[in-house]
Amino acid sequence: MLKDLGNHSLPNPIFRHFVHWPVYTKALLIVTRFRCGGFSIGIVTNHGVLDGRSAVEMLQNLASICRGEGLKPQVVCNDRRCMRARNPPQIKCPHQEYVKLAETSCIASSFTFLNQSSPSPSVFSNKYIHKLFPFDQEMLATLKEKTMNKCSTFEAIVAHLWRARTRAVFENPDDFSAVLFAVDIRSKLSPPLPHGFSGNAVITAFATAKVSHLVQKPFSFCVEMVKEAVDRVTDDYVKSAIDWLEVYKGIRATCNGNFCISAWWKLSFGELDFGFGKPVHGGP
């Protein structure tokens, strides 16, 4: 019964049982029916095949078919040539957001390599505590007031989490703390990616600063660092990053206390309607 799962608004380790975890899968969707008449839809995909936006658009089309309305009238572009590395590569920017595979000993247990499968999902459920900390409108307004200058909700939340985590994790004020986050590059490239591009069109941005500065300076300082990180992702930067990844085959530099934020609130998984109304939960 769906009610046996508890509060559906909270991330729940039990949800992993409704997703099939084969090794080396590209994409897989599984439907689980409950005796109460409810159901869950779990999808596993390789991020190299689909990013969040592409996954949502794919599921929107599936939901439209299930409602009897057919495919949405949109063009699907599956041509990945616009994302190819240049020949020869032209790495023009420093890319602290990635770490070379040869230097990944500090995070070897957290990622998939050529000859290893991903960690069992049970590892995550036993190791981590799942909690929901809502940001209501009043809290968001308070955060934005502290920024002094205009900023987005995303920038305010990233800056807040970065500062809070830095206080909790770092002890040496002379260390450097970094936050990583994904940026949709569809409109960043010149020319922009074709309408309806279906693939992985995100790149990692990063902000870094000395721990003492993040902790002691006004909150507006943290926000400005995040805004600079967003503005840094230009056409030249994206192409430089693609070339860097082609040469070094790196992964995100989430080690030494650094972490990555994934903005699922920007994705409309919770709005999908397969003919039975909106879901009671949509998330990772």
PDB file of C-alpha atoms in Angstrom:
ATOM      1  CA  MET A   1       0.000   0.000   0.000  1.00  0.00           C
ATOM      2  CA  LEU A   2       1.255   3.480  -0.791  1.00  0.00           C
ATOM      3  CA  LYS A   3       0.333   4.663   2.706  1.00  0.00           C
ATOM      4  CA  ASP A   4       2.794   2.149   4.169  1.00  0.00           C
ATOM      5  CA  LEU A   5       5.666   4.166   2.700  1.00  0.00           C
ATOM      6  CA  GLY A   6       5.145   7.009   5.168  1.00  0.00           C
ATOM      7  CA  ASN A   7       5.454  10.690   4.268  1.00  0.00           C
ATOM      8  CA  HIS A   8       5.697  10.819   0.481  1.00  0.00           C
ATOM      9  CA  SER A   9       7.181  14.329   0.499  1.00  0.00           C
ATOM     10  CA  LEU A  10      10.387  13.046   2.129  1.00  0.00           C
ATOM     11  CA  PRO A  11      13.234  11.270   0.323  1.00  0.00           C
ATOM     12  CA  ASN A  12      12.886   7.656   1.422  1.00  0.00           C
ATOM     13  CA  PRO A  13      15.521   4.871   1.206  1.00  0.00           C
ATOM     14  CA  ILE A  14      12.660   2.430   0.552  1.00  0.00           C
ATOM     15  CA  PHE A  15      12.091   4.072  -2.846  1.00  0.00           C
ATOM     16  CA  ARG A  16      15.215   2.342  -4.154  1.00  0.00           C
ATOM     17  CA  HIS A  17      13.227  -0.915  -4.253  1.00  0.00           C
ATOM     18  CA  PHE A  18      11.092   0.575  -7.028  1.00  0.00           C
ATOM     19  CA  VAL A  19      14.076   1.117  -9.320  1.00  0.00           C
ATOM     20  CA  HIS A  20      15.897  -1.746 -11.054  1.00  0.00           C
ATOM     21  CA  TRP A  21      19.695  -1.519 -10.698  1.00  0.00           C
ATOM     22  CA  PRO A  22      21.326  -3.532 -13.493  1.00  0.00           C
ATOM     23  CA  VAL A  23      25.027  -3.112 -14.182  1.00  0.00           C
ATOM     24  CA  TYR A  24      26.050  -0.865 -17.093  1.00  0.00           C
ATOM     25  CA  THR A  25      22.523   0.078 -18.069  1.00  0.00           C
ATOM     26  CA  LYS A  26      21.887   2.920 -20.492  1.00  0.00           C
ATOM     27  CA  ALA A  27      18.246   3.446 -19.596  1.00  0.00           C
ATOM     28  CA  LEU A  28      15.557   1.366 -17.963  1.00  0.00           C
ATOM     29  CA  LEU A  29      12.031   2.091 -16.745  1.00  0.00           C
ATOM     30  CA  ILE A  30      10.107  -0.072 -14.289  1.00  0.00           C
ATOM     31  CA  VAL A  31       6.496   0.206 -13.112  1.00  0.00           C
ATOM     32  CA  THR A  32       5.437  -1.119  -9.681  1.00  0.00           C
ATOM     33  CA  ARG A  33       1.731  -1.491  -8.888  1.00  0.00           C
ATOM     34  CA  PHE A  34       0.402  -1.311  -5.323  1.00  0.00           C
ATOM     35  CA  ARG A  35      -2.652  -3.159  -3.987  1.00  0.00           C
ATOM     36  CA  CYS A  36      -4.326   0.180  -3.229  1.00  0.00           C
ATOM     37  CA  GLY A  37      -4.345   1.007  -6.948  1.00  0.00           C
ATOM     38  CA  GLY A  38      -1.384   3.383  -6.875  1.00  0.00           C
ATOM     39  CA  PHE A  39       1.832   2.819  -8.775  1.00  0.00           C
ATOM     40  CA  SER A  40       5.390   4.062  -9.045  1.00  0.00           C
ATOM     41  CA  ILE A  41       7.536   4.635 -12.111  1.00  0.00           C
ATOM     42  CA  GLY A  42      11.279   4.266 -11.604  1.00  0.00           C
ATOM     43  CA  ILE A  43      13.845   5.146 -14.244  1.00  0.00           C
ATOM     44  CA  VAL A  44      17.575   4.471 -14.382  1.00  0.00           C
ATOM     45  CA  THR A  45      19.625   6.246 -17.021  1.00  0.00           C
ATOM     46  CA  ASN A  46      23.227   7.027 -17.833  1.00  0.00           C
ATOM     47  CA  HIS A  47      23.844  10.767 -17.539  1.00  0.00           C
ATOM     48  CA  GLY A  48      25.842  10.599 -20.758  1.00  0.00           C
ATOM     49  CA  VAL A  49      22.600   9.668 -22.529  1.00  0.00           C
ATOM     50  CA  LEU A  50      20.132  12.029 -20.881  1.00  0.00           C
ATOM     51  CA  ASP A  51      20.357  14.994 -18.540  1.00  0.00           C
ATOM     52  CA  GLY A  52      17.505  16.005 -16.253  1.00  0.00           C
ATOM     53  CA  ARG A  53      15.769  18.232 -18.783  1.00  0.00           C
ATOM     54  CA  SER A  54      15.939  15.587 -21.521  1.00  0.00           C
ATOM     55  CA  ALA A  55      14.663  12.918 -19.110  1.00  0.00           C
ATOM     56  CA  VAL A  56      11.689  15.101 -18.153  1.00  0.00           C
ATOM     57  CA  GLU A  57      10.851  15.753 -21.811  1.00  0.00           C
ATOM     58  CA  MET A  58      11.038  12.012 -22.567  1.00  0.00           C
ATOM     59  CA  LEU A  59       8.702  11.203 -19.654  1.00  0.00           C
ATOM     60  CA  GLN A  60       6.350  14.039 -20.656  1.00  0.00           C
ATOM     61  CA  ASN A  61       5.982  12.400 -24.052  1.00  0.00           C
ATOM     62  CA  LEU A  62       5.420   9.002 -22.434  1.00  0.00           C
ATOM     63  CA  ALA A  63       2.807  10.505 -20.114  1.00  0.00           C
ATOM     64  CA  SER A  64       1.083  12.152 -23.087  1.00  0.00           C
ATOM     65  CA  ILE A  65       0.882   8.775 -24.863  1.00  0.00           C
ATOM     66  CA  CYS A  66      -0.526   7.153 -21.705  1.00  0.00           C
ATOM     67  CA  ARG A  67      -3.224   9.850 -21.564  1.00  0.00           C
ATOM     68  CA  GLY A  68      -4.147   9.021 -25.157  1.00  0.00           C
ATOM     69  CA  GLU A  69      -2.887  12.329 -26.541  1.00  0.00           C
ATOM     70  CA  GLY A  70       0.077  10.982 -28.524  1.00  0.00           C
ATOM     71  CA  LEU A  71       3.531  12.529 -28.805  1.00  0.00           C
ATOM     72  CA  LYS A  72       3.872  16.197 -27.986  1.00  0.00           C
ATOM     73  CA  PRO A  73       4.349  18.305 -31.136  1.00  0.00           C
ATOM     74  CA  GLN A  74       8.056  18.962 -30.701  1.00  0.00           C
ATOM     75  CA  VAL A  75      11.222  18.204 -32.616  1.00  0.00           C
ATOM     76  CA  VAL A  76      13.611  15.747 -30.965  1.00  0.00           C
ATOM     77  CA  CYS A  77      17.252  16.380 -31.902  1.00  0.00           C
ATOM     78  CA  ASN A  78      19.562  13.459 -31.194  1.00  0.00           C
ATOM     79  CA  ASP A  79      22.585  14.782 -33.117  1.00  0.00           C
ATOM     80  CA  ARG A  80      25.514  14.961 -30.671  1.00  0.00           C
ATOM     81  CA  ARG A  81      28.089  16.311 -33.134  1.00  0.00           C
ATOM     82  CA  CYS A  82      27.598  19.831 -31.764  1.00  0.00           C
ATOM     83  CA  MET A  83      29.045  18.573 -28.466  1.00  0.00           C
ATOM     84  CA  ARG A  84      32.221  17.044 -29.888  1.00  0.00           C
ATOM     85  CA  ALA A  85      35.644  18.030 -28.610  1.00  0.00           C
ATOM     86  CA  ARG A  86      37.761  20.070 -30.998  1.00  0.00           C
ATOM     87  CA  ASN A  87      40.673  18.596 -32.905  1.00  0.00           C
ATOM     88  CA  PRO A  88      43.187  19.468 -31.663  1.00  0.00           C
ATOM     89  CA  PRO A  89      41.796  20.222 -28.175  1.00  0.00           C
ATOM     90  CA  GLN A  90      41.999  23.863 -27.044  1.00  0.00           C
ATOM     91  CA  ILE A  91      41.969  23.979 -23.242  1.00  0.00           C
ATOM     92  CA  LYS A  92      41.950  27.700 -22.537  1.00  0.00           C
ATOM     93  CA  CYS A  93      40.501  27.820 -18.996  1.00  0.00           C
ATOM     94  CA  PRO A  94      41.456  26.273 -15.663  1.00  0.00           C
ATOM     95  CA  HIS A  95      38.973  23.557 -14.717  1.00  0.00           C
ATOM     96  CA  GLN A  96      39.142  23.080 -10.968  1.00  0.00           C
ATOM     97  CA  GLU A  97      35.656  21.571 -11.082  1.00  0.00           C
ATOM     98  CA  TYR A  98      37.081  18.310 -12.434  1.00  0.00           C
ATOM     99  CA  VAL A  99      39.796  15.946 -11.295  1.00  0.00           C
ATOM    100  CA  LYS A 100      41.812  13.687 -13.600  1.00  0.00           C
ATOM    101  CA  LEU A 101      41.077   9.971 -13.357  1.00  0.00           C
ATOM    102  CA  ALA A 102      44.724   9.421 -12.437  1.00  0.00           C
ATOM    103  CA  GLU A 103      44.152  11.548  -9.316  1.00  0.00           C
ATOM    104  CA  THR A 104      40.891  10.053  -8.063  1.00  0.00           C
ATOM    105  CA  SER A 105      42.166   7.934  -5.169  1.00  0.00           C
ATOM    106  CA  CYS A 106      40.335  10.174  -2.678  1.00  0.00           C
ATOM    107  CA  ILE A 107      36.961   9.383  -4.231  1.00  0.00           C
ATOM    108  CA  ALA A 108      37.552   6.015  -5.864  1.00  0.00           C
ATOM    109  CA  SER A 109      34.804   4.336  -3.855  1.00  0.00           C
ATOM    110  CA  SER A 110      32.148   6.830  -4.949  1.00  0.00           C
ATOM    111  CA  PHE A 111      32.286   6.565  -8.719  1.00  0.00           C
ATOM    112  CA  THR A 112      32.053   4.018 -11.511  1.00  0.00           C
ATOM    113  CA  PHE A 113      35.250   3.164 -13.375  1.00  0.00           C
ATOM    114  CA  LEU A 114      35.826   1.125 -16.504  1.00  0.00           C
ATOM    115  CA  ASN A 115      36.205  -2.194 -14.657  1.00  0.00           C
ATOM    116  CA  GLN A 116      33.917  -1.566 -11.669  1.00  0.00           C
ATOM    117  CA  SER A 117      30.180  -1.381 -11.162  1.00  0.00           C
ATOM    118  CA  SER A 118      28.437   1.381  -9.255  1.00  0.00           C
ATOM    119  CA  PRO A 119      28.156   0.960  -5.478  1.00  0.00           C
ATOM    120  CA  SER A 120      25.083  -0.911  -4.317  1.00  0.00           C
ATOM    121  CA  PRO A 121      22.237   1.478  -3.492  1.00  0.00           C
ATOM    122  CA  SER A 122      21.975  -0.223  -0.091  1.00  0.00           C
ATOM    123  CA  VAL A 123      25.313   1.375   0.776  1.00  0.00           C
ATOM    124  CA  PHE A 124      23.771   4.821   0.489  1.00  0.00           C
ATOM    125  CA  SER A 125      20.659   3.967   2.501  1.00  0.00           C
ATOM    126  CA  ASN A 126      22.738   2.668   5.400  1.00  0.00           C
ATOM    127  CA  LYS A 127      25.312   5.438   5.327  1.00  0.00           C
ATOM    128  CA  TYR A 128      23.198   8.556   4.966  1.00  0.00           C
ATOM    129  CA  ILE A 129      20.249  10.103   6.770  1.00  0.00           C
ATOM    130  CA  HIS A 130      17.497  11.450   4.505  1.00  0.00           C
ATOM    131  CA  LYS A 131      15.839  14.663   5.646  1.00  0.00           C
ATOM    132  CA  LEU A 132      13.840  17.440   4.055  1.00  0.00           C
ATOM    133  CA  PHE A 133      14.601  21.061   4.929  1.00  0.00           C
ATOM    134  CA  PRO A 134      11.995  23.262   3.219  1.00  0.00           C
ATOM    135  CA  PHE A 135      12.843  26.778   2.081  1.00  0.00           C
ATOM    136  CA  ASP A 136       9.595  28.708   2.405  1.00  0.00           C
ATOM    137  CA  GLN A 137       8.994  32.082   0.773  1.00  0.00           C
ATOM    138  CA  GLU A 138       9.809  33.964   3.978  1.00  0.00           C
ATOM    139  CA  MET A 139      13.172  32.251   4.331  1.00  0.00           C
ATOM    140  CA  LEU A 140      14.017  32.837   0.675  1.00  0.00           C
ATOM    141  CA  ALA A 141      13.104  36.499   0.998  1.00  0.00           C
ATOM    142  CA  THR A 142      15.354  36.792   4.059  1.00  0.00           C
ATOM    143  CA  LEU A 143      18.269  35.197   2.218  1.00  0.00           C
ATOM    144  CA  LYS A 144      17.853  37.496  -0.765  1.00  0.00           C
ATOM    145  CA  GLU A 145      17.721  40.567   1.490  1.00  0.00           C
ATOM    146  CA  LYS A 146      21.158  39.627   2.820  1.00  0.00           C
ATOM    147  CA  THR A 147      22.667  39.566  -0.667  1.00  0.00           C
ATOM    148  CA  MET A 148      22.536  43.349  -1.071  1.00  0.00           C
ATOM    149  CA  ASN A 149      22.259  42.886  -4.844  1.00  0.00           C
ATOM    150  CA  LYS A 150      19.674  41.106  -6.973  1.00  0.00           C
ATOM    151  CA  CYS A 151      20.183  37.353  -7.244  1.00  0.00           C
ATOM    152  CA  SER A 152      18.197  34.277  -8.230  1.00  0.00           C
ATOM    153  CA  THR A 153      16.646  31.813  -5.807  1.00  0.00           C
ATOM    154  CA  PHE A 154      19.141  29.220  -7.034  1.00  0.00           C
ATOM    155  CA  GLU A 155      22.132  31.452  -6.313  1.00  0.00           C
ATOM    156  CA  ALA A 156      20.846  32.301  -2.821  1.00  0.00           C
ATOM    157  CA  ILE A 157      20.248  28.657  -1.856  1.00  0.00           C
ATOM    158  CA  VAL A 158      23.601  27.453  -3.245  1.00  0.00           C
ATOM    159  CA  ALA A 159      25.435  30.211  -1.359  1.00  0.00           C
ATOM    160  CA  HIS A 160      23.557  29.399   1.855  1.00  0.00           C
ATOM    161  CA  LEU A 161      24.264  25.647   1.664  1.00  0.00           C
ATOM    162  CA  TRP A 162      27.900  26.253   0.705  1.00  0.00           C
ATOM    163  CA  ARG A 163      28.487  28.534   3.668  1.00  0.00           C
ATOM    164  CA  ALA A 164      26.692  26.222   6.117  1.00  0.00           C
ATOM    165  CA  ARG A 165      28.572  23.145   4.938  1.00  0.00           C
ATOM    166  CA  THR A 166      31.901  24.976   5.040  1.00  0.00           C
ATOM    167  CA  ARG A 167      31.284  25.878   8.697  1.00  0.00           C
ATOM    168  CA  ALA A 168      30.414  22.284   9.503  1.00  0.00           C
ATOM    169  CA  VAL A 169      33.164  20.460   7.591  1.00  0.00           C
ATOM    170  CA  PHE A 170      36.292  22.635   7.522  1.00  0.00           C
ATOM    171  CA  GLU A 171      38.464  23.287  10.575  1.00  0.00           C
ATOM    172  CA  ASN A 172      41.429  25.118   9.023  1.00  0.00           C
ATOM    173  CA  PRO A 173      40.445  28.720   8.126  1.00  0.00           C
ATOM    174  CA  ASP A 174      43.242  28.809   5.522  1.00  0.00           C
ATOM    175  CA  ASP A 175      41.831  25.886   3.549  1.00  0.00           C
ATOM    176  CA  PHE A 176      39.801  26.453   0.392  1.00  0.00           C
ATOM    177  CA  SER A 177      36.197  25.304   0.114  1.00  0.00           C
ATOM    178  CA  ALA A 178      34.410  24.715  -3.180  1.00  0.00           C
ATOM    179  CA  VAL A 179      30.845  24.086  -4.270  1.00  0.00           C
ATOM    180  CA  LEU A 180      29.986  22.492  -7.617  1.00  0.00           C
ATOM    181  CA  PHE A 181      26.696  22.609  -9.488  1.00  0.00           C
ATOM    182  CA  ALA A 182      25.310  21.786 -12.909  1.00  0.00           C
ATOM    183  CA  VAL A 183      24.598  24.460 -15.526  1.00  0.00           C
ATOM    184  CA  ASP A 184      22.377  23.896 -18.572  1.00  0.00           C
ATOM    185  CA  ILE A 185      24.472  24.939 -21.571  1.00  0.00           C
ATOM    186  CA  ARG A 186      21.742  24.824 -24.242  1.00  0.00           C
ATOM    187  CA  SER A 187      21.673  28.614 -24.474  1.00  0.00           C
ATOM    188  CA  LYS A 188      25.315  29.141 -23.478  1.00  0.00           C
ATOM    189  CA  LEU A 189      26.828  27.785 -26.675  1.00  0.00           C
ATOM    190  CA  SER A 190      27.196  29.823 -29.836  1.00  0.00           C
ATOM    191  CA  PRO A 191      25.225  28.870 -31.819  1.00  0.00           C
ATOM    192  CA  PRO A 192      22.802  27.552 -29.164  1.00  0.00           C
ATOM    193  CA  LEU A 193      21.971  23.854 -29.154  1.00  0.00           C
ATOM    194  CA  PRO A 194      19.069  22.979 -31.490  1.00  0.00           C
ATOM    195  CA  HIS A 195      15.554  23.168 -30.078  1.00  0.00           C
ATOM    196  CA  GLY A 196      14.553  19.799 -28.671  1.00  0.00           C
ATOM    197  CA  PHE A 197      18.144  18.627 -28.133  1.00  0.00           C
ATOM    198  CA  SER A 198      17.934  15.281 -26.367  1.00  0.00           C
ATOM    199  CA  GLY A 199      21.110  14.377 -24.559  1.00  0.00           C
ATOM    200  CA  ASN A 200      23.451  15.491 -21.815  1.00  0.00           C
ATOM    201  CA  ALA A 201      23.699  19.278 -22.058  1.00  0.00           C
ATOM    202  CA  VAL A 202      24.957  20.171 -18.596  1.00  0.00           C
ATOM    203  CA  ILE A 203      28.395  21.155 -17.464  1.00  0.00           C
ATOM    204  CA  THR A 204      29.801  21.596 -13.981  1.00  0.00           C
ATOM    205  CA  ALA A 205      30.377  25.095 -12.624  1.00  0.00           C
ATOM    206  CA  PHE A 206      32.283  25.796  -9.422  1.00  0.00           C
ATOM    207  CA  ALA A 207      32.863  28.508  -6.868  1.00  0.00           C
ATOM    208  CA  THR A 208      35.816  28.440  -4.493  1.00  0.00           C
ATOM    209  CA  ALA A 209      37.040  30.686  -1.693  1.00  0.00           C
ATOM    210  CA  LYS A 210      39.116  30.580   1.461  1.00  0.00           C
ATOM    211  CA  VAL A 211      37.227  29.128   4.427  1.00  0.00           C
ATOM    212  CA  SER A 212      37.850  32.208   6.574  1.00  0.00           C
ATOM    213  CA  HIS A 213      36.340  34.453   3.907  1.00  0.00           C
ATOM    214  CA  LEU A 214      33.209  32.332   3.545  1.00  0.00           C
ATOM    215  CA  VAL A 215      32.646  32.194   7.287  1.00  0.00           C
ATOM    216  CA  GLN A 216      33.596  35.736   8.290  1.00  0.00           C
ATOM    217  CA  LYS A 217      32.561  37.895   5.350  1.00  0.00           C
ATOM    218  CA  PRO A 218      28.929  38.931   4.747  1.00  0.00           C
ATOM    219  CA  PHE A 219      26.566  36.490   3.072  1.00  0.00           C
ATOM    220  CA  SER A 220      26.646  38.729   0.008  1.00  0.00           C
ATOM    221  CA  PHE A 221      30.258  37.631  -0.553  1.00  0.00           C
ATOM    222  CA  CYS A 222      29.166  33.982  -0.899  1.00  0.00           C
ATOM    223  CA  VAL A 223      26.405  34.944  -3.314  1.00  0.00           C
ATOM    224  CA  GLU A 224      28.806  36.969  -5.471  1.00  0.00           C
ATOM    225  CA  MET A 225      31.138  33.959  -5.684  1.00  0.00           C
ATOM    226  CA  VAL A 226      28.252  31.805  -6.907  1.00  0.00           C
ATOM    227  CA  LYS A 227      27.113  34.462  -9.404  1.00  0.00           C
ATOM    228  CA  GLU A 228      30.664  34.672 -10.779  1.00  0.00           C
ATOM    229  CA  ALA A 229      30.663  30.886 -11.167  1.00  0.00           C
ATOM    230  CA  VAL A 230      27.456  31.034 -13.195  1.00  0.00           C
ATOM    231  CA  ASP A 231      28.721  33.914 -15.349  1.00  0.00           C
ATOM    232  CA  ARG A 232      31.984  32.048 -15.989  1.00  0.00           C
ATOM    233  CA  VAL A 233      30.136  29.441 -18.055  1.00  0.00           C
ATOM    234  CA  THR A 234      30.370  31.032 -21.490  1.00  0.00           C
ATOM    235  CA  ASP A 235      30.712  29.488 -24.945  1.00  0.00           C
ATOM    236  CA  ASP A 236      34.529  29.540 -24.660  1.00  0.00           C
ATOM    237  CA  TYR A 237      34.431  28.005 -21.189  1.00  0.00           C
ATOM    238  CA  VAL A 238      32.075  25.199 -22.231  1.00  0.00           C
ATOM    239  CA  LYS A 239      34.169  24.267 -25.248  1.00  0.00           C
ATOM    240  CA  SER A 240      37.337  24.373 -23.133  1.00  0.00           C
ATOM    241  CA  ALA A 241      35.700  22.040 -20.585  1.00  0.00           C
ATOM    242  CA  ILE A 242      34.610  19.596 -23.298  1.00  0.00           C
ATOM    243  CA  ASP A 243      38.172  19.501 -24.621  1.00  0.00           C
ATOM    244  CA  TRP A 244      39.561  19.053 -21.084  1.00  0.00           C
ATOM    245  CA  LEU A 245      37.267  16.087 -20.484  1.00  0.00           C
ATOM    246  CA  GLU A 246      38.205  14.567 -23.834  1.00  0.00           C
ATOM    247  CA  VAL A 247      41.901  14.707 -22.901  1.00  0.00           C
ATOM    248  CA  TYR A 248      41.818  13.784 -19.216  1.00  0.00           C
ATOM    249  CA  LYS A 249      38.577  11.767 -18.858  1.00  0.00           C
ATOM    250  CA  GLY A 250      37.983  13.438 -15.500  1.00  0.00           C
ATOM    251  CA  ILE A 251      35.117  13.462 -13.034  1.00  0.00           C
ATOM    252  CA  ARG A 252      33.707  16.066 -10.652  1.00  0.00           C
ATOM    253  CA  ALA A 253      36.159  17.127  -7.945  1.00  0.00           C
ATOM    254  CA  THR A 254      33.959  16.216  -4.978  1.00  0.00           C
ATOM    255  CA  CYS A 255      36.749  15.431  -2.550  1.00  0.00           C
ATOM    256  CA  ASN A 256      38.519  17.104   0.373  1.00  0.00           C
ATOM    257  CA  GLY A 257      35.254  18.447   1.751  1.00  0.00           C
ATOM    258  CA  ASN A 258      33.947  19.830  -1.537  1.00  0.00           C
ATOM    259  CA  PHE A 259      30.469  18.846  -2.702  1.00  0.00           C
ATOM    260  CA  CYS A 260      28.006  19.145  -5.567  1.00  0.00           C
ATOM    261  CA  ILE A 261      24.455  20.515  -5.505  1.00  0.00           C
ATOM    262  CA  SER A 262      21.881  19.147  -7.912  1.00  0.00           C
ATOM    263  CA  ALA A 263      18.921  21.484  -8.438  1.00  0.00           C
ATOM    264  CA  TRP A 264      16.082  19.005  -8.862  1.00  0.00           C
ATOM    265  CA  TRP A 265      13.553  21.688  -7.959  1.00  0.00           C
ATOM    266  CA  LYS A 266      14.112  23.118 -11.438  1.00  0.00           C
ATOM    267  CA  LEU A 267      12.916  19.875 -13.047  1.00  0.00           C
ATOM    268  CA  SER A 268       9.211  19.119 -13.380  1.00  0.00           C
ATOM    269  CA  PHE A 269       9.186  15.434 -12.429  1.00  0.00           C
ATOM    270  CA  GLY A 270       6.496  16.274  -9.878  1.00  0.00           C
ATOM    271  CA  GLU A 271       4.218  17.612 -12.633  1.00  0.00           C
ATOM    272  CA  LEU A 272       4.060  14.444 -14.747  1.00  0.00           C
ATOM    273  CA  ASP A 273       0.527  13.167 -15.333  1.00  0.00           C
ATOM    274  CA  PHE A 274       0.114   9.653 -16.747  1.00  0.00           C
ATOM    275  CA  GLY A 275      -3.664   9.966 -16.657  1.00  0.00           C
ATOM    276  CA  PHE A 276      -4.147   9.698 -12.892  1.00  0.00           C
ATOM    277  CA  GLY A 277      -3.210  13.217 -11.796  1.00  0.00           C
ATOM    278  CA  LYS A 278       0.074  14.555 -10.465  1.00  0.00           C
ATOM    279  CA  PRO A 279       2.325  12.223  -8.474  1.00  0.00           C
ATOM    280  CA  VAL A 280       2.544  12.369  -4.681  1.00  0.00           C
ATOM    281  CA  HIS A 281       6.346  12.274  -5.006  1.00  0.00           C
ATOM    282  CA  GLY A 282       8.844  12.990  -7.761  1.00  0.00           C
ATOM    283  CA  GLY A 283      12.571  13.037  -7.140  1.00  0.00           C
ATOM    284  CA  PRO A 284      15.842  11.150  -7.006  1.00  0.00           C
TER     285      PRO A 284
END
